[in-house]
């Protein structure tokens, strides 16, 4: 089996570190360093489209976070940044647990092949995806979730809706950064259209 | 949701039928008709590579059937023919239940995109796959299996082995029809090599 | 390299044949046999979505056939049945040449992994795909076409349109059997939405 | 069509810049900044497996760079880092031109879906892939190349070899960082094994 990485040995990183420094949990980066890097390097992200499936694997519903930001209520997918020295599959587990709680029981894909790669640019219009903060390259996966989902404090709510609702104009209009397109891509890939 | 087909109405099939005719369960085909068709048409098949995965979706072991045939003990994957008017995902469920029993709890993929298509030819050497009986076009899927597996009467045993063992010369030599290659393709696709 | 199959030796097929019998070109099947089989067995098909791409592989336009049938003018993809003892990739080459002529210069995918599998049922509503004649399992591929395309006699015309036009209501309404959905799936998979 | 990004407007980047600063061509990063970031953030990479294909898309040969480093002659794939504000497909074009010259005529995939994602860790043994300099997340694509290839000054040579040779022990032993495994994954995905 491939091995979940332990905290790397400082010697492996070619640099010492000490108390007070960014920890592995922080993604090895201070907020200042991260802000600076975001203007200079593409960030590695994962996007997960949580789905409920029936006994034959067919998608029954899609799970969407409800958030409140400056533009009002918005819909969002589960996901976030991949940390230094973190496997893609471990980042998926971490972000799903962070956004949906510890009882979600996600079925992480056995292959690293994503259904697509979403390229979020700080400049709008280059791709369907946009992130004013940064250039993010996001590996996107459909993740069946079998357990109970409880949104974290960063979200107001988490709702299961039908694929048809998820593609409806009203729900699509609630997404930001083009994630509505990513949901459609996921559902088309699943044959649920 | 896409809909599991019910028994089709004869009128939809453009032909009547009567008691004694092949039933939907038989794949709508008598043995004679099937034998004839096998010499004239490619057959639609599914191959499933059963795997055990850890909490992060990483493949821990591969499940293989043990069979006895004229050439002695052989290893085989789960799968078989797709019936007339049967969805791919329903064929996967049916063959996994047939080969591993009703408690296997398979996680059928939510997308119909297979990791590869195995083309079994009656003539050896055209592809790595060979089936003396027929030309079969098989959609191949990796299927995580979470429950208890009990091989059906058509198999002597069912064993979970490591990916490394599954790729070893001794196990590879026990496959027939090129299915050892299909297991290797599945594991390479999962990043377990 | 895998090998394009030659005409199989009758001995390989476990049956003799003689002059007047269906030829390999006919898919080894008389029209009567084919009609009969279509009511009993799923047929293996390929669907190709012809695209023009720019130097970076990005889809610029989609190629659609224009046909006239009982329901009037219809749009269609390139493709058709996979013959007995024919490789998927050879079926793609044959159908593209049949529908677009010998100068199309298609770039057949190097992997057999399709972007999706379209399941056409004789009963409407089971999947987005419907074929009153048969149950067809179609492996769907996006095929960049670099050369000149001239529709065969079975089509009135062949047009290159933008992805946006291909997804528009007016063009979508011109498809039959759900192929408009397949075009959308292809474009979503290509990130062109 | 998605749009190849122009040089971003500084205002989009939320920071001013001036003469002497890293340019878009440099990937927006000074060598010092890059070295620092490599110890703190996963880098986005692309790996391309150049192949020659026949008229039916079947892989005939694989193209490998020959390099000389401290450990002697080594084999390598084409690829490298994705720059800030650069699309994946543009990074593929840039690295193929850099490594194979301007006449290679690569057929960049129309979909962003890679055949796998190679995770290179600075710590050996976590995945098959290892990079002492950094944690790199590499999107891997098979890229048919139709034109003439001339290795850049960073390579001694570029050779086309058969898939069988590419998987042989002697060639596999010449790869570093686990790229021999990536070649095998590519060929298994293409059905060439």
XYZ file of C-alpha atoms in Angstrom:
772
model
C 0.000 0.000 0.000
C 1.193 3.525 -0.554
C 1.966 5.095 2.790
C 0.383 8.112 4.437
C 3.342 10.391 5.091
C 4.367 11.014 8.686
C 5.604 14.426 9.681
C 8.680 14.826 7.543
C 12.045 14.815 9.193
C 13.465 18.364 9.113
C 16.606 16.958 7.524
C 14.492 15.821 4.596
C 13.351 19.392 4.141
C 16.848 20.828 3.996
C 16.069 23.243 6.787
C 15.786 23.178 10.571
C 12.693 24.403 12.322
C 11.754 25.349 15.816
C 8.866 26.020 18.143
C 6.641 28.790 16.832
C 7.326 27.976 13.206
C 4.516 26.914 10.900
C 3.625 23.338 11.720
C 2.777 20.514 9.326
C -0.846 21.089 10.302
C -0.635 24.671 9.051
C 0.577 23.412 5.709
C 4.138 24.515 6.548
C 3.340 28.093 5.690
C 2.719 31.280 7.656
C -0.212 33.390 6.520
C 2.188 35.981 5.173
C 4.209 33.410 3.256
C 1.018 31.889 1.865
C -0.337 35.260 0.753
C 2.947 36.001 -0.962
C 3.157 32.583 -2.639
C -0.425 32.897 -3.881
C 0.663 35.777 -6.096
C 3.572 33.820 -7.530
C 2.763 30.099 -7.784
C -0.216 27.933 -8.707
C -1.699 26.294 -5.615
C -2.658 22.604 -5.536
C -6.298 22.086 -4.562
C -8.858 19.293 -4.396
C -12.569 19.667 -5.097
C -14.950 16.945 -3.933
C -18.507 16.592 -5.210
C -20.285 14.699 -2.386
C -23.001 12.370 -3.652
C -25.499 9.882 -2.273
C -25.692 6.764 -4.427
C -28.112 3.850 -4.587
C -27.146 0.172 -4.390
C -26.133 0.196 -8.062
C -23.894 3.247 -7.661
C -26.269 5.591 -9.424
C -26.177 9.151 -8.085
C -29.369 9.996 -6.175
C -28.419 13.381 -4.751
C -25.612 15.912 -4.560
C -24.397 17.541 -1.355
C -23.792 21.280 -1.317
C -22.553 23.598 1.395
C -24.471 26.819 2.076
C -22.249 29.759 2.946
C -22.773 33.435 3.628
C -20.295 35.891 2.195
C -20.192 39.511 1.077
C -22.355 38.591 -1.927
C -24.961 36.886 0.266
C -25.857 33.208 0.432
C -23.662 31.044 -1.782
C -23.378 27.355 -2.615
C -20.010 25.621 -2.452
C -18.360 22.249 -2.944
C -16.202 20.515 -0.380
C -12.465 20.913 -0.713
C -9.435 23.100 -0.262
C -5.678 23.300 -0.468
C -3.326 20.313 -0.543
C -0.653 20.772 2.095
C 3.057 20.314 1.689
C 3.933 16.625 2.079
C 0.260 15.563 1.998
C -1.150 12.940 -0.383
C -4.130 13.916 -2.567
C -6.256 11.211 -0.913
C -5.321 12.435 2.559
C -6.233 15.993 1.559
C -9.629 14.722 0.398
C -10.206 12.958 3.726
C -9.098 16.029 5.692
C -11.266 18.522 3.799
C -14.336 16.254 3.833
C -13.967 15.786 7.585
C -13.380 19.523 8.023
C -16.476 20.465 5.975
C -18.850 17.548 6.697
C -17.726 16.322 10.094
C -16.171 13.036 11.270
C -19.228 10.840 10.605
C -19.555 11.417 6.837
C -17.949 8.070 5.912
C -16.679 9.189 2.491
C -15.696 6.616 -0.117
C -12.439 8.123 -1.373
C -11.721 7.043 -4.994
C -9.206 4.216 -5.322
C -7.608 5.842 -8.363
C -5.906 9.246 -8.359
C -7.378 9.910 -11.836
C -9.762 12.863 -11.306
C -12.868 13.271 -13.468
C -11.482 16.685 -14.444
C -8.979 19.340 -13.411
C -10.477 22.734 -12.572
C -8.093 25.615 -13.230
C -9.067 28.647 -11.152
C -7.422 31.843 -12.420
C -7.275 35.228 -10.678
C -8.195 36.691 -14.079
C -11.815 35.946 -15.026
C -12.695 34.438 -18.396
C -9.667 32.241 -19.048
C -11.519 29.129 -17.872
C -14.990 28.738 -16.318
C -13.237 28.890 -12.918
C -12.143 32.036 -11.107
C -10.458 32.744 -7.769
C -9.572 36.368 -7.072
C -7.053 35.234 -4.422
C -4.901 32.968 -6.517
C -4.223 30.590 -9.401
C -5.398 27.188 -8.123
C -5.157 23.876 -9.967
C -7.833 21.683 -8.464
C -8.149 17.926 -8.894
C -11.872 17.169 -8.878
C -13.407 13.925 -7.621
C -16.918 12.577 -7.125
C -17.035 11.199 -3.569
C -19.925 8.991 -2.439
C -20.729 9.823 1.191
C -22.613 7.200 3.192
C -22.757 8.710 6.683
C -24.143 11.711 8.516
C -22.930 15.114 7.416
C -22.740 18.088 9.752
C -21.383 21.294 8.241
C -18.457 22.898 10.033
C -18.578 26.388 11.475
C -17.400 27.803 8.158
C -20.733 26.837 6.555
C -24.313 27.662 7.515
C -25.766 24.439 6.241
C -25.268 21.369 4.071
C -28.081 20.109 1.842
C -28.671 17.063 -0.326
C -30.477 18.010 -3.532
C -31.290 16.114 -6.705
C -28.959 16.313 -9.720
C -31.767 18.107 -11.544
C -31.995 20.751 -8.810
C -28.205 21.117 -8.745
C -28.250 21.965 -12.466
C -31.236 24.322 -12.189
C -30.711 28.030 -12.899
C -31.561 29.058 -9.348
C -29.013 26.748 -7.724
C -26.421 27.394 -10.424
C -26.757 31.113 -9.750
C -25.843 30.541 -6.098
C -22.390 29.176 -6.900
C -19.334 31.386 -7.036
C -15.987 30.885 -8.783
C -17.563 28.637 -11.410
C -18.196 25.685 -9.122
C -21.668 25.328 -10.615
C -19.927 24.311 -13.823
C -17.850 21.787 -11.907
C -21.017 20.214 -10.471
C -22.440 19.926 -13.988
C -19.208 18.349 -15.225
C -19.370 15.825 -12.384
C -22.979 14.901 -13.113
C -22.376 14.597 -16.858
C -19.430 12.323 -16.108
C -21.727 10.210 -13.898
C -24.307 10.009 -16.692
C -26.830 11.914 -14.560
C -28.129 14.617 -16.849
C -31.953 9.113 -11.217
C -31.588 6.762 -14.141
C -34.013 3.915 -13.751
C -33.341 0.209 -13.433
C -35.314 -1.281 -16.300
C -38.320 -3.420 -15.522
C -39.081 -6.403 -17.675
C -39.664 -4.819 -21.055
C -43.128 -4.895 -22.521
C -43.172 -7.400 -25.404
C -44.610 -4.673 -27.592
C -41.424 -2.707 -27.046
C -39.464 -5.635 -28.413
C -41.417 -5.817 -31.634
C -42.219 -9.473 -31.044
C -44.607 -11.531 -28.953
C -43.394 -14.257 -26.694
C -44.940 -17.090 -24.780
C -44.455 -19.461 -21.902
C -41.353 -21.589 -22.348
C -39.450 -18.896 -24.178
C -36.192 -17.557 -22.815
C -36.918 -15.306 -19.861
C -35.339 -11.976 -19.005
C -33.324 -13.875 -16.392
C -31.830 -16.014 -19.130
C -30.721 -12.914 -20.977
C -33.538 -13.432 -23.490
C -31.552 -16.077 -25.281
C -31.700 -19.842 -25.552
C -28.401 -21.683 -25.243
C -28.552 -22.517 -28.928
C -29.244 -18.916 -29.917
C -26.432 -17.728 -27.653
C -23.954 -20.231 -29.075
C -24.904 -19.128 -32.584
C -24.689 -15.428 -31.780
C -21.271 -15.894 -30.155
C -19.857 -16.818 -33.546
C -21.380 -13.778 -35.227
C -21.501 -10.808 -32.835
C -19.304 -9.259 -30.161
C -20.768 -9.891 -26.705
C -21.022 -7.132 -24.077
C -19.282 -8.087 -20.827
C -18.263 -6.496 -17.538
C -15.123 -7.305 -15.581
C -14.892 -6.255 -11.937
C -11.640 -6.132 -9.986
C -12.770 -6.472 -6.354
C -10.574 -4.549 -3.915
C -10.354 -3.806 -0.215
C -9.494 -0.168 0.442
C -8.398 1.731 3.527
C -10.067 4.876 4.901
C -8.264 7.016 2.318
C -9.367 4.822 -0.594
C -5.962 3.268 -1.116
C -6.105 -0.331 -2.357
C -4.993 -2.761 0.346
C -5.815 -6.061 -1.345
C -7.298 -7.584 -4.474
C -9.939 -10.316 -4.501
C -9.508 -13.252 -6.856
C -11.668 -16.285 -7.522
C -10.055 -19.732 -7.551
C -11.489 -22.057 -10.167
C -10.721 -25.555 -11.390
C -10.882 -26.214 -15.092
C -9.311 -28.550 -17.642
C -6.001 -26.736 -17.227
C -6.088 -27.119 -13.434
C -6.467 -24.414 -10.816
C -6.990 -20.986 -12.295
C -7.489 -17.452 -10.989
C -10.333 -15.316 -12.287
C -11.954 -11.919 -11.898
C -15.596 -11.342 -11.137
C -17.883 -10.595 -14.066
C -19.786 -11.903 -17.019
C -22.200 -11.069 -19.787
C -24.489 -8.043 -19.859
C -28.042 -9.166 -20.577
C -30.443 -7.706 -23.059
C -32.167 -4.677 -21.521
C -29.806 -4.628 -18.501
C -27.826 -1.573 -17.393
C -24.046 -1.924 -17.006
C -24.335 -1.071 -13.296
C -27.055 -3.673 -12.786
C -24.913 -6.281 -14.552
C -22.062 -5.440 -12.163
C -24.336 -5.870 -9.135
C -25.733 -9.159 -10.491
C -22.348 -10.725 -11.294
C -20.767 -9.606 -8.007
C -23.691 -11.112 -6.082
C -23.493 -14.251 -8.215
C -19.742 -14.677 -7.655
C -19.272 -13.242 -4.138
C -22.657 -13.744 -2.510
C -25.295 -11.299 -1.261
C -23.227 -9.869 1.630
C -20.311 -8.459 -0.382
C -21.594 -4.844 -0.192
C -19.897 -3.664 -3.404
C -19.403 0.033 -4.056
C -20.454 0.231 -7.710
C -18.746 3.172 -9.484
C -20.946 6.252 -9.886
C -19.599 6.888 -13.389
C -19.979 4.488 -16.330
C -16.434 5.430 -17.464
C -14.440 2.177 -17.116
C -10.723 2.232 -16.331
C -10.212 0.272 -19.548
C -12.036 -1.851 -22.120
C -10.770 -5.422 -22.453
C -11.311 -6.872 -25.913
C -11.343 -10.679 -25.775
C -10.851 -12.233 -29.221
C -11.325 -15.879 -30.211
C -8.054 -15.492 -32.119
C -5.081 -15.252 -29.734
C -2.517 -12.453 -30.063
C -4.700 -9.596 -31.301
C -4.942 -8.119 -27.806
C -3.676 -9.439 -24.444
C -7.159 -10.932 -23.977
C -8.417 -14.187 -25.442
C -11.690 -16.121 -25.240
C -11.934 -19.230 -27.382
C -15.752 -19.106 -27.164
C -16.360 -15.635 -28.493
C -15.436 -12.024 -29.191
C -16.268 -10.201 -25.951
C -15.976 -6.461 -25.332
C -15.655 -6.077 -21.579
C -16.025 -2.844 -19.615
C -13.612 -3.120 -16.685
C -14.175 -1.483 -13.291
C -12.381 -1.472 -9.954
C -15.043 -2.225 -7.320
C -14.324 -1.698 -3.613
C -16.028 -4.450 -1.646
C -16.699 -3.797 2.038
C -18.625 -6.910 3.137
C -18.199 -10.644 3.463
C -17.502 -12.569 0.282
C -18.521 -16.198 -0.195
C -17.684 -17.694 -3.579
C -20.546 -19.255 -5.490
C -20.657 -22.874 -6.514
C -18.875 -22.031 -9.749
C -15.690 -21.211 -7.804
C -13.645 -23.236 -5.307
C -12.537 -20.260 -3.297
C -12.120 -16.498 -3.140
C -8.949 -14.953 -1.710
C -7.776 -11.465 -0.821
C -4.136 -10.994 -1.739
C -1.853 -7.969 -1.822
C -1.364 -6.018 -5.050
C 2.250 -7.180 -5.023
C 1.169 -10.841 -4.852
C -1.425 -10.272 -7.589
C 1.328 -9.033 -9.914
C 3.765 -11.825 -8.982
C 4.749 -14.362 -11.654
C 3.174 -17.265 -9.785
C -0.250 -15.615 -9.471
C -0.074 -14.114 -12.952
C 0.595 -17.590 -14.341
C -2.656 -18.818 -12.781
C -4.834 -16.467 -14.833
C -6.349 -17.489 -18.131
C -7.596 -15.362 -21.041
C -5.228 -12.524 -20.123
C -7.052 -11.453 -16.976
C -3.697 -11.201 -15.192
C -2.972 -8.272 -17.489
C -6.315 -6.726 -16.596
C -5.458 -6.926 -12.878
C -2.138 -5.201 -13.560
C -3.922 -2.492 -15.568
C -6.337 -1.948 -12.685
C -3.554 -1.665 -10.113
C -1.486 0.682 -12.280
C -4.587 2.844 -12.708
C -4.998 2.886 -8.911
C -1.364 3.910 -8.490
C -0.607 0.660 -6.654
C 2.509 -0.643 -8.372
C 1.673 -3.168 -30.866
C -1.687 -4.825 -30.640
C -2.574 -6.315 -33.995
C -5.441 -5.464 -36.315
C -7.210 -8.792 -36.766
C -7.137 -10.456 -40.174
C -10.161 -12.332 -41.379
C -10.485 -15.086 -38.815
C -9.766 -18.625 -39.861
C -13.067 -20.549 -39.954
C -11.449 -23.159 -37.738
C -11.043 -20.507 -35.070
C -14.749 -19.863 -35.186
C -15.719 -23.474 -34.605
C -17.889 -23.468 -37.708
C -17.428 -23.823 -41.455
C -18.738 -21.289 -43.865
C -19.165 -21.053 -47.596
C -19.646 -18.727 -50.510
C -22.801 -16.653 -50.121
C -22.560 -16.491 -46.379
C -22.319 -13.170 -44.584
C -18.850 -11.760 -45.055
C -16.613 -10.071 -42.517
C -17.634 -6.777 -44.128
C -21.253 -7.501 -43.272
C -20.288 -8.016 -39.656
C -20.708 -11.793 -40.138
C -24.454 -11.471 -39.911
C -27.318 -11.629 -42.359
C -29.932 -8.896 -42.053
C -32.392 -11.428 -40.694
C -29.915 -12.739 -38.124
C -29.061 -9.193 -37.103
C -32.721 -8.210 -36.728
C -33.296 -11.279 -34.598
C -30.200 -10.727 -32.452
C -31.172 -7.088 -31.874
C -34.195 -8.266 -29.941
C -32.161 -10.612 -27.798
C -28.675 -9.218 -27.158
C -27.071 -5.847 -26.423
C -25.149 -4.621 -29.469
C -21.629 -3.149 -29.178
C -21.402 0.340 -30.658
C -18.965 3.235 -30.837
C -19.895 6.916 -30.818
C -17.338 9.472 -31.965
C -17.638 13.194 -31.252
C -15.534 14.796 -34.020
C -13.796 17.982 -32.891
C -11.437 20.598 -34.296
C -8.755 21.539 -31.764
C -6.220 24.356 -31.598
C -2.474 23.920 -31.093
C -2.970 23.457 -27.350
C -5.628 20.765 -27.804
C -8.516 22.998 -26.821
C -11.771 22.200 -28.630
C -12.663 24.916 -31.151
C -15.623 23.283 -32.862
C -17.729 20.139 -32.950
C -18.655 18.255 -36.116
C -22.235 17.111 -36.595
C -23.911 15.171 -39.380
C -27.183 16.454 -40.828
C -29.634 13.724 -41.726
C -33.198 13.582 -43.002
C -35.507 11.017 -41.540
C -39.223 10.550 -40.950
C -39.086 13.225 -38.244
C -37.392 15.708 -40.573
C -33.864 17.105 -40.372
C -31.853 15.610 -37.544
C -28.344 15.995 -36.147
C -26.202 12.934 -35.480
C -22.789 11.885 -34.247
C -20.409 9.665 -36.150
C -20.385 5.992 -35.259
C -22.064 2.633 -35.512
C -21.840 -1.029 -34.725
C -18.646 -2.874 -33.815
C -18.335 -5.949 -36.005
C -17.491 -9.437 -34.940
C -13.713 -9.820 -34.623
C -13.133 -6.051 -35.002
C -11.139 -3.944 -32.541
C -12.813 -0.858 -31.044
C -10.157 1.380 -32.616
C -10.659 -0.221 -36.026
C -14.421 0.291 -35.727
C -13.783 3.973 -34.971
C -11.572 4.310 -38.059
C -14.130 2.506 -40.244
C -17.146 4.531 -39.116
C -15.301 7.859 -39.328
C -14.170 7.019 -42.867
C -17.685 5.847 -43.728
C -19.324 9.030 -42.387
C -16.649 11.680 -43.066
C -14.741 10.264 -46.009
C -11.149 9.049 -46.422
C -9.480 12.469 -45.950
C -10.709 13.242 -42.423
C -7.388 12.298 -40.772
C -8.887 11.371 -37.394
C -6.683 11.170 -34.305
C -7.963 7.942 -32.751
C -7.414 7.916 -28.942
C -4.395 5.923 -27.801
C -6.297 4.554 -24.799
C -9.421 2.392 -25.017
C -10.839 4.234 -21.971
C -13.925 6.061 -23.305
C -15.073 9.353 -21.775
C -18.400 7.640 -21.089
C -20.519 4.639 -22.062
C -23.890 5.491 -23.622
C -26.529 2.832 -22.997
C -29.283 3.036 -25.625
C -32.415 1.148 -24.567
C -35.420 0.244 -26.695
C -37.523 1.401 -23.749
C -37.395 5.196 -23.315
C -36.559 6.777 -19.958
C -34.141 4.231 -18.524
C -31.137 6.336 -19.539
C -30.925 9.562 -21.572
C -30.314 7.340 -24.623
C -32.961 5.542 -26.650
C -32.905 3.309 -29.729
C -36.217 1.809 -30.773
C -34.375 -0.873 -32.785
C -32.215 -2.335 -30.067
C -30.287 -2.236 -26.802
C -26.907 -0.772 -27.759
C -23.924 -0.257 -25.444
C -21.844 2.466 -27.042
C -18.284 3.392 -26.127
C -17.993 7.142 -26.649
C -14.797 8.933 -27.662
C -13.829 12.486 -28.532
C -11.903 12.306 -31.818
C -9.911 15.300 -33.081
C -10.215 15.433 -36.872
C -7.551 17.372 -38.760
C -8.467 16.796 -42.420
C -11.271 17.454 -44.868
C -14.633 15.915 -44.085
C -17.155 14.980 -46.779
C -20.364 13.381 -45.543
C -21.254 10.045 -47.024
C -24.441 9.402 -48.961
C -26.232 8.507 -45.722
C -25.977 12.156 -44.584
C -27.082 15.387 -46.235
C -24.316 17.489 -44.768
C -21.624 17.763 -42.119
C -21.091 21.021 -40.226
C -18.549 22.370 -37.770
C -20.226 24.452 -35.074
C -19.004 25.984 -31.839
C -19.390 24.110 -28.532
C -21.790 26.860 -27.475
C -23.968 26.296 -30.562
C -23.844 22.514 -30.048
C -25.298 22.972 -26.552
C -27.938 25.505 -27.656
C -31.603 24.547 -27.425
C -32.133 24.726 -31.180
C -29.289 22.332 -32.003
C -30.038 20.082 -29.023
C -33.631 19.784 -30.277
C -32.342 18.442 -33.606
C -30.718 15.373 -32.053
C -32.525 12.065 -31.733
C -31.913 9.127 -29.391
C -30.349 11.396 -26.768
C -27.155 12.099 -28.684
C -27.478 15.777 -27.752
C -26.791 14.687 -24.188
C -23.751 12.747 -25.355
C -22.358 15.873 -27.043
C -22.841 17.820 -23.812
C -21.104 15.062 -21.837
C -18.181 15.180 -24.267
C -17.838 18.950 -24.028
C -18.087 18.950 -20.238
C -15.378 16.288 -20.153
C -13.213 18.516 -22.378
C -13.804 21.477 -20.053
C -15.605 23.358 -22.815
C -18.792 24.568 -21.179
C -12.890 28.256 -26.586
C -11.108 28.682 -23.287
C -8.568 31.431 -23.636
C -4.801 31.284 -23.331
C -4.062 33.819 -20.610
C -2.219 36.995 -21.544
C 0.235 38.507 -19.117
C -1.957 39.272 -16.133
C -2.645 42.864 -15.290
C -0.750 43.738 -12.095
C -3.999 45.029 -10.655
C -5.429 41.537 -10.971
C -2.593 40.238 -8.859
C -3.225 42.615 -6.003
C 0.362 43.809 -6.028
C 2.464 46.271 -8.008
C 5.679 45.229 -9.671
C 8.571 46.916 -11.371
C 11.467 46.447 -13.729
C 13.843 43.758 -12.518
C 11.119 41.727 -10.907
C 10.540 38.136 -11.908
C 8.759 38.075 -15.255
C 5.894 35.863 -16.383
C 8.492 33.859 -18.324
C 10.328 33.112 -15.096
C 7.158 31.755 -13.593
C 6.810 34.921 -11.482
C 9.391 33.663 -9.039
C 13.024 34.421 -8.295
C 15.293 31.416 -7.799
C 15.486 32.200 -4.096
C 11.723 32.495 -3.756
C 11.264 29.243 -5.683
C 13.790 27.378 -3.528
C 12.033 28.659 -0.418
C 8.558 27.797 -1.704
C 9.694 24.282 -2.654
C 10.206 23.530 1.027
C 6.770 24.795 1.973
C 4.254 24.141 -0.815
C 3.447 21.375 -3.290
C 4.456 22.405 -6.815
C 2.166 21.857 -9.822
C 3.853 19.816 -12.569
C 2.959 18.119 -15.836
C 4.457 14.874 -17.104
C 4.060 13.983 -20.784
C 4.650 10.489 -22.156
C 5.460 11.121 -25.847
C 4.251 8.332 -28.126
C 4.168 7.483 -31.810
C 0.827 6.005 -32.833
C -0.398 4.206 -35.944
C -3.440 5.182 -38.007
C -5.749 3.473 -35.503
C -4.214 5.298 -32.523
C -2.368 2.275 -31.236
C 0.927 3.118 -29.518
C 3.898 1.997 -31.623
C 6.745 3.529 -29.637
C 7.520 5.656 -26.606
C 9.876 8.649 -26.619
C 12.401 8.996 -23.821
C 15.007 11.653 -23.100
C 18.556 10.586 -22.292
C 20.231 12.716 -19.653
C 23.549 12.663 -17.822
C 23.553 13.473 -14.144
C 25.627 12.669 -11.060
C 24.326 9.102 -11.145
C 25.317 8.676 -14.819
C 23.045 8.247 -17.834
C 19.385 8.465 -16.975
C 16.074 8.238 -18.852
C 13.420 10.902 -18.362
C 9.965 11.924 -19.522
C 9.073 15.307 -20.941
C 7.581 17.835 -18.576
C 8.145 20.331 -15.807
C 6.585 22.977 -13.617
C 3.321 24.772 -14.382
C 3.865 28.517 -14.106
C 1.730 31.019 -12.292
C -1.201 32.048 -14.512
C -0.445 29.286 -17.080
C -3.011 26.726 -18.274
C -2.139 23.033 -17.982
C -2.379 22.647 -21.761
C -0.088 25.622 -22.339
C 2.435 24.165 -19.884
C 2.350 20.898 -21.858
C 3.001 22.750 -25.133
C 5.822 24.784 -23.564
C 7.627 21.820 -22.004
C 7.277 19.644 -25.103
C 8.705 22.447 -27.244
C 11.458 23.025 -24.683
C 12.426 19.333 -24.535
C 11.658 18.146 -28.102
C 12.015 21.283 -30.177
C 9.514 23.338 -32.193
C 8.831 20.684 -34.872
C 7.470 17.913 -32.632
C 3.814 18.604 -33.553
C 2.330 17.238 -30.315
C -1.343 16.314 -30.129
C -2.270 17.845 -26.759
C -5.225 15.999 -25.164
C -8.580 17.749 -25.594
C -9.625 16.844 -22.050
C -7.822 18.001 -18.891
C -8.485 14.563 -17.336
C -4.995 13.043 -16.869
C -4.463 9.278 -17.016
C -3.025 9.537 -13.516
C -1.598 12.003 -11.005
C 1.993 11.343 -9.951
C 2.771 12.588 -6.451
C 6.518 13.148 -6.042
C 7.531 13.404 -2.376
C 10.862 14.568 -0.953
C 10.601 11.585 1.382
C 11.119 8.279 -0.478
C 8.633 5.419 -0.127
C 5.372 7.316 0.299
C 4.466 6.817 -3.364
C 6.473 5.287 -6.238
C 7.575 8.852 -7.067
C 10.368 10.774 -5.377
C 11.900 14.228 -5.832
C 14.558 15.251 -3.321
C 14.002 18.921 -4.194
C 10.314 19.200 -3.507
C 6.783 17.857 -3.198
C 5.432 17.930 -6.765
C 1.911 16.999 -7.860
C 2.195 16.085 -11.530
C -0.688 15.687 -13.966
C 0.353 12.940 -16.387
C -0.759 12.760 -20.028
C 0.010 10.525 -22.997
C 0.853 12.856 -25.888
C 1.048 11.540 -29.469
C 3.859 13.329 -31.269
C 3.765 13.349 -35.063
C 6.754 15.523 -36.011
C 10.520 15.619 -35.707
C 11.952 15.678 -32.210
C 15.309 17.266 -31.382
C 16.307 17.168 -27.724
C 17.162 20.494 -26.136
C 20.531 21.271 -24.628
C 19.375 19.871 -21.292
C 19.283 16.349 -22.772
C 21.934 14.311 -24.567
C 19.499 12.483 -26.793
C 15.885 11.500 -27.417
C 15.013 7.952 -28.506
C 11.889 6.172 -29.690
C 11.695 2.665 -28.251
C 9.012 -0.001 -28.230
C 6.621 -0.285 -25.282
C 8.205 -3.656 -24.542
C 11.685 -2.095 -24.353
C 10.352 0.771 -22.207
C 9.099 -1.780 -19.655
C 12.285 -3.892 -19.756
C 14.439 -4.086 -16.622
C 17.400 -2.387 -18.281
C 15.413 0.664 -19.397
C 13.399 0.770 -16.188
C 16.653 0.833 -14.214
C 17.712 3.972 -16.098
C 14.806 6.048 -14.811
C 15.061 8.173 -11.694
C 12.358 9.513 -9.366
C 10.018 6.633 -10.263
C 9.269 7.806 -13.804
C 9.723 4.227 -15.023
C 6.578 3.423 -13.087
C 4.796 6.329 -14.741
C 5.717 4.983 -18.186
C 4.313 1.586 -17.222
C 1.113 3.217 -15.955
C 0.767 5.084 -19.252
C 1.258 1.952 -21.336
C -1.157 -0.106 -19.214
C -3.716 2.667 -19.621
C -3.182 2.512 -23.404
C -3.652 -1.258 -23.356
C -0.071 -1.767 -24.532
C 1.331 -4.335 -22.150
